[in-house]
Each structure stands twice: as structure tokens, then as C-alpha cells.
mmCIF file of C-alpha atoms in Angstrom:
data_model
loop_
_atom_site.group_PDB
_atom_site.id
_atom_site.type_symbol
_atom_site.label_atom_id
_atom_site.label_comp_id
_atom_site.label_asym_id
_atom_site.label_seq_id
_atom_site.Cartn_x
_atom_site.Cartn_y
_atom_site.Cartn_z
ATOM 1 C CA UNK A 1 120.074 58.416 126.516
ATOM 2 C CA UNK A 2 123.582 58.407 127.972
ATOM 3 C CA UNK A 3 124.668 55.625 130.296
ATOM 4 C CA UNK A 4 126.400 57.661 132.972
ATOM 5 C CA UNK A 5 128.281 54.589 134.218
ATOM 6 C CA UNK A 6 129.903 54.230 130.818
ATOM 7 C CA UNK A 7 130.545 57.886 130.313
ATOM 8 C CA UNK A 8 134.053 58.595 128.935
ATOM 9 C CA UNK A 9 136.452 60.656 131.045
ATOM 10 C CA UNK A 10 136.571 64.317 130.302
ATOM 11 C CA UNK A 11 139.088 65.412 127.787
ATOM 12 C CA UNK A 12 142.139 67.299 129.121
ATOM 13 C CA UNK A 13 142.075 69.866 126.314
ATOM 14 C CA UNK A 14 141.336 73.392 127.457
ATOM 15 C CA UNK A 15 137.856 74.872 126.646
ATOM 16 C CA UNK A 16 139.424 77.417 124.203
ATOM 17 C CA UNK A 17 140.906 74.628 122.136
ATOM 18 C CA UNK A 18 137.554 72.786 122.059
ATOM 19 C CA UNK A 19 135.773 76.011 121.087
ATOM 20 C CA UNK A 20 138.136 76.495 118.083
ATOM 21 C CA UNK A 21 137.365 72.973 116.881
ATOM 22 C CA UNK A 22 133.640 73.369 116.933
ATOM 23 C CA UNK A 23 133.326 76.857 115.450
ATOM 24 C CA UNK A 24 132.377 76.059 111.863
ATOM 25 C CA UNK A 25 129.477 77.677 110.037
ATOM 26 C CA UNK A 26 127.769 74.439 108.876
ATOM 27 C CA UNK A 27 129.024 71.858 111.308
ATOM 28 C CA UNK A 28 129.100 71.230 115.038
ATOM 29 C CA UNK A 29 132.117 68.923 115.672
ATOM 30 C CA UNK A 30 132.205 67.842 119.230
ATOM 31 C CA UNK A 31 135.477 66.201 120.356
ATOM 32 C CA UNK A 32 135.214 62.637 121.608
ATOM 33 C CA UNK A 33 135.490 62.206 125.385
ATOM 34 C CA UNK A 34 133.949 65.409 126.681
ATOM 35 C CA UNK A 35 132.024 64.984 129.964
ATOM 36 C CA UNK A 36 128.334 65.019 130.272
ATOM 37 C CA UNK A 37 128.506 68.355 132.123
ATOM 38 C CA UNK A 38 130.590 69.877 129.206
ATOM 39 C CA UNK A 39 128.087 68.534 126.737
ATOM 40 C CA UNK A 40 125.185 70.084 128.629
ATOM 41 C CA UNK A 41 127.016 73.371 129.041
ATOM 42 C CA UNK A 42 127.716 73.468 125.351
ATOM 43 C CA UNK A 43 123.975 73.035 124.594
ATOM 44 C CA UNK A 44 123.102 75.845 126.935
ATOM 45 C CA UNK A 45 125.665 78.136 125.204
ATOM 46 C CA UNK A 46 124.276 77.253 121.732
ATOM 47 C CA UNK A 47 120.739 77.987 122.868
ATOM 48 C CA UNK A 48 121.784 81.311 124.384
ATOM 49 C CA UNK A 49 123.720 82.350 121.249
ATOM 50 C CA UNK A 50 120.817 81.280 118.966
ATOM 51 C CA UNK A 51 118.318 83.367 120.886
ATOM 52 C CA UNK A 52 120.687 86.280 121.426
ATOM 53 C CA UNK A 53 121.723 86.484 117.771
ATOM 54 C CA UNK A 54 118.331 87.796 116.690
ATOM 55 C CA UNK A 55 118.497 90.631 119.208
ATOM 56 C CA UNK A 56 122.160 91.286 118.237
ATOM 57 C CA UNK A 57 121.273 91.470 114.575
ATOM 58 C CA UNK A 58 118.403 93.810 115.266
ATOM 59 C CA UNK A 59 120.575 96.127 117.402
ATOM 60 C CA UNK A 60 123.345 95.960 114.793
ATOM 61 C CA UNK A 61 120.891 97.032 112.059
ATOM 62 C CA UNK A 62 119.508 99.929 114.150
ATOM 63 C CA UNK A 63 123.065 101.122 114.716
ATOM 64 C CA UNK A 64 123.814 100.911 111.004
ATOM 65 C CA UNK A 65 120.714 102.852 110.146
ATOM 66 C CA UNK A 66 121.661 105.735 112.440
ATOM 67 C CA UNK A 67 125.434 105.786 111.927
ATOM 68 C CA UNK A 68 125.899 104.781 108.320
ATOM 69 C CA UNK A 69 122.744 105.788 106.430
ATOM 70 C CA UNK A 70 124.457 105.741 103.037
ATOM 71 C CA UNK A 71 126.104 102.370 103.549
ATOM 72 C CA UNK A 72 123.424 100.614 105.520
ATOM 73 C CA UNK A 73 121.981 98.573 102.624
ATOM 74 C CA UNK A 74 125.460 97.599 101.430
ATOM 75 C CA UNK A 75 126.236 96.351 104.968
ATOM 76 C CA UNK A 76 123.124 94.174 105.239
ATOM 77 C CA UNK A 77 123.958 92.771 101.742
ATOM 78 C CA UNK A 78 126.912 91.113 103.444
ATOM 79 C CA UNK A 79 124.679 88.882 105.517
ATOM 80 C CA UNK A 80 123.065 85.692 104.265
ATOM 81 C CA UNK A 81 119.537 86.781 105.309
ATOM 82 C CA UNK A 82 116.993 88.363 103.067
ATOM 83 C CA UNK A 83 116.117 92.042 103.461
ATOM 84 C CA UNK A 84 112.638 91.469 104.860
ATOM 85 C CA UNK A 85 114.018 89.123 107.528
ATOM 86 C CA UNK A 86 116.548 91.688 108.560
ATOM 87 C CA UNK A 87 113.927 94.446 108.620
ATOM 88 C CA UNK A 88 111.826 92.239 110.962
ATOM 89 C CA UNK A 89 114.806 91.851 113.283
ATOM 90 C CA UNK A 90 115.321 95.579 113.363
ATOM 91 C CA UNK A 91 111.600 96.260 113.880
ATOM 92 C CA UNK A 92 111.319 93.936 116.884
ATOM 93 C CA UNK A 93 114.573 95.220 118.404
ATOM 94 C CA UNK A 94 113.397 98.776 117.969
ATOM 95 C CA UNK A 95 110.014 97.936 119.552
ATOM 96 C CA UNK A 96 111.631 96.818 122.839
ATOM 97 C CA UNK A 97 114.090 98.790 124.835
ATOM 98 C CA UNK A 98 116.740 96.537 126.401
ATOM 99 C CA UNK A 99 115.085 96.694 129.798
ATOM 100 C CA UNK A 100 111.777 95.493 128.253
ATOM 101 C CA UNK A 101 113.289 92.317 126.803
ATOM 102 C CA UNK A 102 112.706 89.226 128.949
ATOM 103 C CA UNK A 103 115.811 86.957 128.881
ATOM 104 C CA UNK A 104 113.637 83.930 129.780
ATOM 105 C CA UNK A 105 111.590 84.334 126.613
ATOM 106 C CA UNK A 106 112.763 83.962 123.027
ATOM 107 C CA UNK A 107 113.047 86.712 120.416
ATOM 108 C CA UNK A 108 110.136 84.963 118.715
ATOM 109 C CA UNK A 109 107.968 85.447 121.796
ATOM 110 C CA UNK A 110 108.722 89.186 121.566
ATOM 111 C CA UNK A 111 108.019 89.303 117.851
ATOM 112 C CA UNK A 112 104.486 87.903 118.473
ATOM 113 C CA UNK A 113 103.503 90.948 120.517
ATOM 114 C CA UNK A 114 105.760 93.629 119.048
ATOM 115 C CA UNK A 115 102.881 95.419 117.279
ATOM 116 C CA UNK A 116 100.754 95.694 120.476
ATOM 117 C CA UNK A 117 100.526 98.626 122.920
ATOM 118 C CA UNK A 118 103.496 98.548 125.390
ATOM 119 C CA UNK A 119 101.361 97.869 128.449
ATOM 120 C CA UNK A 120 99.426 95.032 126.888
ATOM 121 C CA UNK A 121 102.435 93.301 125.371
ATOM 122 C CA UNK A 122 104.283 93.704 128.704
ATOM 123 C CA UNK A 123 101.433 91.906 130.489
ATOM 124 C CA UNK A 124 101.337 89.140 127.920
ATOM 125 C CA UNK A 125 105.129 88.590 128.030
ATOM 126 C CA UNK A 126 104.998 88.502 131.820
ATOM 127 C CA UNK A 127 102.246 85.878 131.687
ATOM 128 C CA UNK A 128 104.170 83.884 129.116
ATOM 129 C CA UNK A 129 107.237 83.814 131.370
ATOM 130 C CA UNK A 130 105.233 82.941 134.477
ATOM 131 C CA UNK A 131 103.266 80.144 132.828
ATOM 132 C CA UNK A 132 106.030 78.846 130.523
ATOM 133 C CA UNK A 133 104.045 79.480 127.344
ATOM 134 C CA UNK A 134 105.650 78.373 124.124
ATOM 135 C CA UNK A 135 105.799 80.852 121.257
ATOM 136 C CA UNK A 136 102.756 79.075 119.735
ATOM 137 C CA UNK A 137 100.770 79.307 122.926
ATOM 138 C CA UNK A 138 101.528 83.050 123.179
ATOM 139 C CA UNK A 139 100.429 83.417 119.599
ATOM 140 C CA UNK A 140 97.147 81.628 120.408
ATOM 141 C CA UNK A 141 96.595 83.929 123.392
ATOM 142 C CA UNK A 142 97.205 87.009 121.248
ATOM 143 C CA UNK A 143 94.680 85.837 118.659
ATOM 144 C CA UNK A 144 92.104 85.036 121.317
ATOM 145 C CA UNK A 145 92.422 88.499 122.815
ATOM 146 C CA UNK A 146 92.131 90.132 119.393
ATOM 147 C CA UNK A 147 89.016 88.141 118.672
ATOM 148 C CA UNK A 148 87.524 89.275 122.046
ATOM 149 C CA UNK A 149 88.341 92.932 121.191
ATOM 150 C CA UNK A 150 86.738 92.561 117.801
ATOM 151 C CA UNK A 151 83.587 91.159 119.365
ATOM 152 C CA UNK A 152 83.342 94.043 121.824
ATOM 153 C CA UNK A 153 84.052 96.716 119.272
ATOM 154 C CA UNK A 154 80.891 98.494 118.015
ATOM 155 C CA UNK A 155 79.880 97.379 114.464
ATOM 156 C CA UNK A 156 79.548 100.390 112.097
ATOM 157 C CA UNK A 157 76.109 100.456 110.514
ATOM 158 C CA UNK A 158 75.932 100.933 106.766
ATOM 159 C CA UNK A 159 72.431 101.039 105.230
ATOM 160 C CA UNK A 160 72.157 101.088 101.455
ATOM 161 C CA UNK A 161 68.452 101.192 100.626
ATOM 162 C CA UNK A 162 67.337 100.857 97.031
ATOM 163 C CA UNK A 163 65.423 103.697 95.389
ATOM 164 C CA UNK A 164 62.017 102.369 96.339
ATOM 165 C CA UNK A 165 62.961 101.865 99.984
ATOM 166 C CA UNK A 166 64.478 105.331 100.156
ATOM 167 C CA UNK A 167 61.314 106.965 98.845
ATOM 168 C CA UNK A 168 59.051 105.012 101.208
ATOM 169 C CA UNK A 169 61.292 105.772 104.224
ATOM 170 C CA UNK A 170 61.523 109.421 103.269
ATOM 171 C CA UNK A 171 57.675 109.670 102.957
ATOM 172 C CA UNK A 172 57.269 107.909 106.374
ATOM 173 C CA UNK A 173 59.706 110.371 107.969
ATOM 174 C CA UNK A 174 57.876 113.384 106.520
ATOM 175 C CA UNK A 175 54.561 112.019 107.732
ATOM 176 C CA UNK A 176 55.924 111.999 111.296
ATOM 177 C CA UNK A 177 57.651 115.345 110.885
ATOM 178 C CA UNK A 178 61.086 113.808 111.386
ATOM 179 C CA UNK A 179 64.285 113.851 109.329
ATOM 180 C CA UNK A 180 65.085 110.502 107.761
ATOM 181 C CA UNK A 181 67.969 109.589 110.231
ATOM 182 C CA UNK A 182 65.809 110.320 113.269
ATOM 183 C CA UNK A 183 62.916 108.310 111.797
ATOM 184 C CA UNK A 184 65.148 105.291 111.109
ATOM 185 C CA UNK A 185 66.638 105.397 114.657
ATOM 186 C CA UNK A 186 63.179 105.723 116.261
ATOM 187 C CA UNK A 187 61.781 102.916 114.163
ATOM 188 C CA UNK A 188 64.638 100.616 115.107
ATOM 189 C CA UNK A 189 64.216 101.428 118.783
ATOM 190 C CA UNK A 190 60.517 100.740 118.574
ATOM 191 C CA UNK A 191 61.208 97.409 116.867
ATOM 192 C CA UNK A 192 63.644 96.429 119.611
ATOM 193 C CA UNK A 193 60.995 97.213 122.271
ATOM 194 C CA UNK A 194 58.576 94.718 120.664
ATOM 195 C CA UNK A 195 61.062 91.848 121.024
ATOM 196 C CA UNK A 196 60.390 89.750 124.140
ATOM 197 C CA UNK A 197 63.328 89.752 126.596
ATOM 198 C CA UNK A 198 64.974 86.465 127.734
ATOM 199 C CA UNK A 199 63.128 86.637 130.999
ATOM 200 C CA UNK A 200 59.794 87.580 129.483
#
């Protein structure tokens, strides 16, 4: 925590000079004596650049794919990121038009829902923004909804009777003058009717 009473006076160097000093790839060098307000502003800028850079890389890759198809792979080789990571950036950026990207949410929030239908992911992103969901909370919500959809989806029936069962079922179907599928369906319906209901 900073003791505001002991805060050093702001440096007189212009912001551009400070920016030149701190722009190094592996180090953040902050000049001594900057104000608390300048320090906070710097943090906000770093966060904005960090989140924006993923979108920028994605849009940069999309542009390269359309404008320089023969040189695209050579261009991405100049970055320090692996091919799959770059492809993911491009995929997410391509999934969302600029007007569909919510500035109050991170690129990672958008990546969590990029594979969903536009209307559904739009609703989820709006909820995430309204409720202040973290990326992990949004992921949990997505998984929960997928599980619900899976439960509601009809289960395909696959019956693989052995030879003895098949012969007995076929004989029973012929005895009732029904084809095998109709006999199976009727038998199952009859079996369900014999089960007491919850209120019975």
C-alpha cells in the first residue's frame, strides 16, 4: 500500500520521455517520483494494451491471409508466438465483427463463447458484462448450459440383440402379425404403461 502523505512529488519529465524509458520488451522500468495518478494511469494503459493486443493480432492475421496469401506463413513466423496460438487469435477475431466485441470484457471472455451460435454467445457476453463474470465464471456458465442441452437432447436408441433374442423377437412379431420394429415399439409402450406413476 502507498502512504499518500509520503508520496513523492510528480516528476517534471514529459509523458513522452517517460514512455520511451519504460518501452522495453522484457522490463517495465518506472521512473522514480511519478505521482500516484500517473502510476494508476500507466496500469490502465498496460491493461488496455494487453487486452487489445490479442484483437490486434487476430485482425492483423486476417488481413495477412486476405492480402498476402503467399507470404502469410512467413509473416507469422516473425512473431514469437506458436502457429496454433496465432490461429486461435485469428479464429476468435474472425468470429466477432468489431461491433460484436464488448470492450468491457477480455479477449479471453470472447474466446470462451466463440464457437457458439451468435445469438447465444451475445446473450452470454451481455450477462458476463452485466454481472461482472470472470473468464472462469463465464466458462462455468457455458459448461452448465451445454450440460443442460445434452440432458434435453433425445438419446438415440441402439439395440443390438444377440442371435437368440433376434429369433425370439422376430417370432413374437410374426405371431402378432407385426413387423419387428412395430412389435418392439408396442412392447415398450405396453411395458411403460405397467409402471406405476409417481402419483399412483
